[in-house]
Coordinates of C-alpha atoms and ligand atoms in Angstrom, one line a residue:
X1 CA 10.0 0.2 20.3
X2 CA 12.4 3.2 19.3
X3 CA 14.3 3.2 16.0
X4 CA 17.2 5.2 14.7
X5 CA 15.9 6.8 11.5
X6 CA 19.6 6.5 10.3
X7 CA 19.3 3.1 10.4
X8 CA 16.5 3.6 8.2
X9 CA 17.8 5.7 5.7
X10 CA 18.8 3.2 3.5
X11 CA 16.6 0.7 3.0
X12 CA 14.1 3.6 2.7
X13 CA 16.2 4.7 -0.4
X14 CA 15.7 1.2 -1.2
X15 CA 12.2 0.9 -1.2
X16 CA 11.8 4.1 -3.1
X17 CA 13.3 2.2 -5.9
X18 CA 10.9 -0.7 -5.7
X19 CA 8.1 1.7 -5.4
X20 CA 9.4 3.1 -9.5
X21 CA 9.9 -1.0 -10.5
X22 CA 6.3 -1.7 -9.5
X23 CA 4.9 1.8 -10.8
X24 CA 7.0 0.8 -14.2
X25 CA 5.5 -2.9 -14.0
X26 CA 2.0 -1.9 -13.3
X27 CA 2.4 0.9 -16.1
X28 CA 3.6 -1.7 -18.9
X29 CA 0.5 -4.2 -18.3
X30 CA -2.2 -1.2 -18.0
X31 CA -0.6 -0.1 -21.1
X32 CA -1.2 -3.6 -22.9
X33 CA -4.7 -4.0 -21.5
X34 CA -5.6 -0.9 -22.4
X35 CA -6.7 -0.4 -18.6
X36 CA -7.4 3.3 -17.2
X37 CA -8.5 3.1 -13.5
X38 CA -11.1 6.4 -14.1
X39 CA -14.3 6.9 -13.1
X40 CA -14.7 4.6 -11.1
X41 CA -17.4 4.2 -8.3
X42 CA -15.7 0.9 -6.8
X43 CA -12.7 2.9 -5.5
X44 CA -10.3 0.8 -4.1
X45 CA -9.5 3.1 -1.8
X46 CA -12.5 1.6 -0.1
X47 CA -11.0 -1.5 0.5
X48 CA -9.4 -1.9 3.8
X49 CA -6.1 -3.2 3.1
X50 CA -4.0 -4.1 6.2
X51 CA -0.1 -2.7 5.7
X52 CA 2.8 -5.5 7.4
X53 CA 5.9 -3.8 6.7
X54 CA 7.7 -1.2 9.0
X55 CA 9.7 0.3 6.0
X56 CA 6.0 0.9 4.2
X57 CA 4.6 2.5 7.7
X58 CA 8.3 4.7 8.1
X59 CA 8.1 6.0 4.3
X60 CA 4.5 6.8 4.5
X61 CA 5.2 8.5 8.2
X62 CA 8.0 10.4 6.5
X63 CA 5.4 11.9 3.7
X64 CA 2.7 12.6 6.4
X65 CA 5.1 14.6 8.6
X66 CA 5.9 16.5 5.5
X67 CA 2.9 18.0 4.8
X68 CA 1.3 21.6 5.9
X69 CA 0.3 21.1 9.9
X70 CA -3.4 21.9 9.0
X71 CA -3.4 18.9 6.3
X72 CA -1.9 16.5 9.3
X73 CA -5.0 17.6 11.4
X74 CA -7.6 17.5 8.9
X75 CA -6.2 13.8 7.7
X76 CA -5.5 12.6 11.5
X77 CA -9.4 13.8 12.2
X78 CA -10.6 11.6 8.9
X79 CA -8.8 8.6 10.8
X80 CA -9.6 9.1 14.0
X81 CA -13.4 8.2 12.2
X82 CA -12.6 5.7 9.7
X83 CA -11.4 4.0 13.1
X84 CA -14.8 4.6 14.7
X85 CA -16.9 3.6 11.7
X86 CA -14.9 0.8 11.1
X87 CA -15.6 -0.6 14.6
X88 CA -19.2 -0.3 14.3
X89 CA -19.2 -1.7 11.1
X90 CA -17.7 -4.8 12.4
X91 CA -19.6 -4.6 15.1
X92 CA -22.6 -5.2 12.6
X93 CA -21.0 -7.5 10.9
X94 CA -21.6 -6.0 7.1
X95 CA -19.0 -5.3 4.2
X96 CA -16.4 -2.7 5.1
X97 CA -16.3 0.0 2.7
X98 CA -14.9 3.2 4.1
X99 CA -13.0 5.6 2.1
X100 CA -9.0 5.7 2.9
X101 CA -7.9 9.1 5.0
X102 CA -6.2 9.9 2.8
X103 CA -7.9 10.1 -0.2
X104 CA -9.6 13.7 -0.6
X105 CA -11.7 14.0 -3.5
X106 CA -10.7 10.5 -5.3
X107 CA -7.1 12.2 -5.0
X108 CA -4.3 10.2 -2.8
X109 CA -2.8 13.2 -0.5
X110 CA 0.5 11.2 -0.3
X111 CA 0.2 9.4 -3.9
X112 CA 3.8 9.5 -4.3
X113 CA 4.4 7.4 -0.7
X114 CA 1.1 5.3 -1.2
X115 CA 2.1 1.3 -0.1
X116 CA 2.7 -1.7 -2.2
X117 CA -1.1 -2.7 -2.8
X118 CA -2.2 0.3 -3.5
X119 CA 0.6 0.4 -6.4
X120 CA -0.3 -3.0 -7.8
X121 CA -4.1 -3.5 -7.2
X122 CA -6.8 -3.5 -10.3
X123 CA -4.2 -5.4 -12.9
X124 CA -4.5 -9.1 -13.4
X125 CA -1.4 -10.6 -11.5
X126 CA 0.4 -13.5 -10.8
X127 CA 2.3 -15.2 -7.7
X128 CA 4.6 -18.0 -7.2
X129 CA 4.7 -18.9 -3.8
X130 CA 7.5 -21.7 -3.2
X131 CA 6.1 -25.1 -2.5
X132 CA 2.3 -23.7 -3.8
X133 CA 0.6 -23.7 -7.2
X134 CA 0.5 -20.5 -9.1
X135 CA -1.9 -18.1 -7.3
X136 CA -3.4 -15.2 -10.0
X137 CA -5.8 -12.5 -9.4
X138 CA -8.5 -11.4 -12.1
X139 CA -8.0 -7.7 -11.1
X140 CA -10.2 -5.4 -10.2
X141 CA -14.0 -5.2 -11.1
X142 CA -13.2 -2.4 -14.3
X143 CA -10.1 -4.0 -15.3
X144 CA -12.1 -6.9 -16.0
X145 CA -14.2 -5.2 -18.0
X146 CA -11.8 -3.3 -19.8
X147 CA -9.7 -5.9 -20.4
X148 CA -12.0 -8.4 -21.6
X149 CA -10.9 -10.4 -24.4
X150 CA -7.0 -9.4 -24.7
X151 CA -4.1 -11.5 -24.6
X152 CA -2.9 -12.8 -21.3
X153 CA 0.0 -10.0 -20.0
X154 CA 2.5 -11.6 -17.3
X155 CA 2.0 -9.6 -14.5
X156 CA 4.5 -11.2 -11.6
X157 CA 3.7 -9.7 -8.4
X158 CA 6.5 -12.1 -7.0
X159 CA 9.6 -10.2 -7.5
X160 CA 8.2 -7.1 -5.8
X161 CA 7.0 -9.6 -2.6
X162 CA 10.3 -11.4 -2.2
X163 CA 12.6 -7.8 -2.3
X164 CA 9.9 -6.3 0.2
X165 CA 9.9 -9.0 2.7
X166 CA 14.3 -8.5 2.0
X167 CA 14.2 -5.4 2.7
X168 CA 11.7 -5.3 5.6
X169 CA 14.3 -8.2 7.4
X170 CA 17.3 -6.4 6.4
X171 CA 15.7 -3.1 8.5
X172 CA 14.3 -5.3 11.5
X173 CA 17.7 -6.6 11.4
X174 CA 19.5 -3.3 11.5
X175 CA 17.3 -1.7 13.9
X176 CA 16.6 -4.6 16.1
X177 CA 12.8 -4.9 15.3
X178 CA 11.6 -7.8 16.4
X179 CA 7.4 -6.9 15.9
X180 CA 5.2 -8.2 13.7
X181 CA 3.2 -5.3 11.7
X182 CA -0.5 -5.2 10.6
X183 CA -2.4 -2.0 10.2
X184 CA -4.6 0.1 8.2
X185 CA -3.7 3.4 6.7
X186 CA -5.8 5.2 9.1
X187 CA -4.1 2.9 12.1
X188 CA -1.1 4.0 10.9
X189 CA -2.2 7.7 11.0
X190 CA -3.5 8.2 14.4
X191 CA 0.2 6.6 15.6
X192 CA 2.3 9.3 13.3
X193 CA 2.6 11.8 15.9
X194 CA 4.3 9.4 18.4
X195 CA 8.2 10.4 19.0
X196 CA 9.0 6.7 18.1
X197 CA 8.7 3.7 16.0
Ligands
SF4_1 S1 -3.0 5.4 0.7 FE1 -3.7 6.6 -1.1 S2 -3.9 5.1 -2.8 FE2 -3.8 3.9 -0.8 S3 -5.9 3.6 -0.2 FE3 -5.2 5.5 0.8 S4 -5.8 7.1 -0.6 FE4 -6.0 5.2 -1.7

């Protein structure tokens, strides 16, 4: 699959601005609940989310070519083995809880590029799926903590889901994707230094 990254351009702008809506969003109900995702040892960096948007993997691609050569190494090295141990953890059929490549020393190295659910995890949410009952999410495990006993804040994941999948069909559309996308920050990694998306 090759794609023009001029074709790109602007839905990346795009999605740059969604990024500061959600980061405003997310801000504005921590703020009410009093919530400060510190210290703690249930890093959701652990968690492996899985990633299904090309315009998330092509922002975050643009971030890791960015950075100093030696960073690219060290972090491609970190997911060449969260691969591996996550293959033998499967393979033994136990939790998955490996730390994200990219975090180094609780720190996100590309915080600024980091993908939707990694913006909007820990805060109790809300989503309105047409045609489905209101799904919510309690939040996180210290969120719920933290947060016990305060007034109900509405925060609507939806809006941020519905322009995503927009803009992720407007780019498929422009580029003439036609792929499905499903892959883990580290999965993402090892494929960065390929000449094309
Ligand atoms: S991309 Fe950054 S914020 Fe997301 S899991 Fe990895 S280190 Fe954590």
């Amino acid at each position: 699959m090759t794609l023009n990254m001029a074709d790109a351009a602007p839905f990346l702008d795009r999605l740059k601005r969604l990024y500061d809506e959600m980061d405003a969003a997310y801000r504005a109900a921590a703020e009410h609940y009093g919530f400060q995702c510190d210290g703690c040892t249930d890093n959701c960096c652990l968690t492996r989310f899985h990633h299904h948007t090309h315009l998330e993997y092509l922002y975050l691609r643009e971030g890791f070519r960015a950075m100093p050569m030696d960073a690219q190494t060290e972090v491609r090295a970190l997911a060449d083995a969260v691969i591996r141990e996550t293959a033998a953890a499967e393979k033994e059929g136990g939790e998955i809880r490996i730390m994200c490549p990219l975090n180094t020393g609780g720190r996100c190295r590309l915080y600024s590029r980091r993908p939707m659910i990694c913006r909007l995890h820990g805060v109790a949410h809300e989503l309105h799926l047409p045609g489905r009952p209101v799904s919510r999410g309690p939040g996180c495990a210290l969120f719920m903590q933290q947060a016990e006993g305060a007034e109900y804040f509405r925060f609507d994941r939806t809006p941020f889901y519905r322009e995503m999948a927009m803009l992720e069909s407007g780019l498929k559309q422009a580029a003439g994707l036609s792929t499905k996308l499903k892959m883990t920050v580290a999965e993402m990694i090892v494929t960065f230094e390929e000449p094309a998306l």
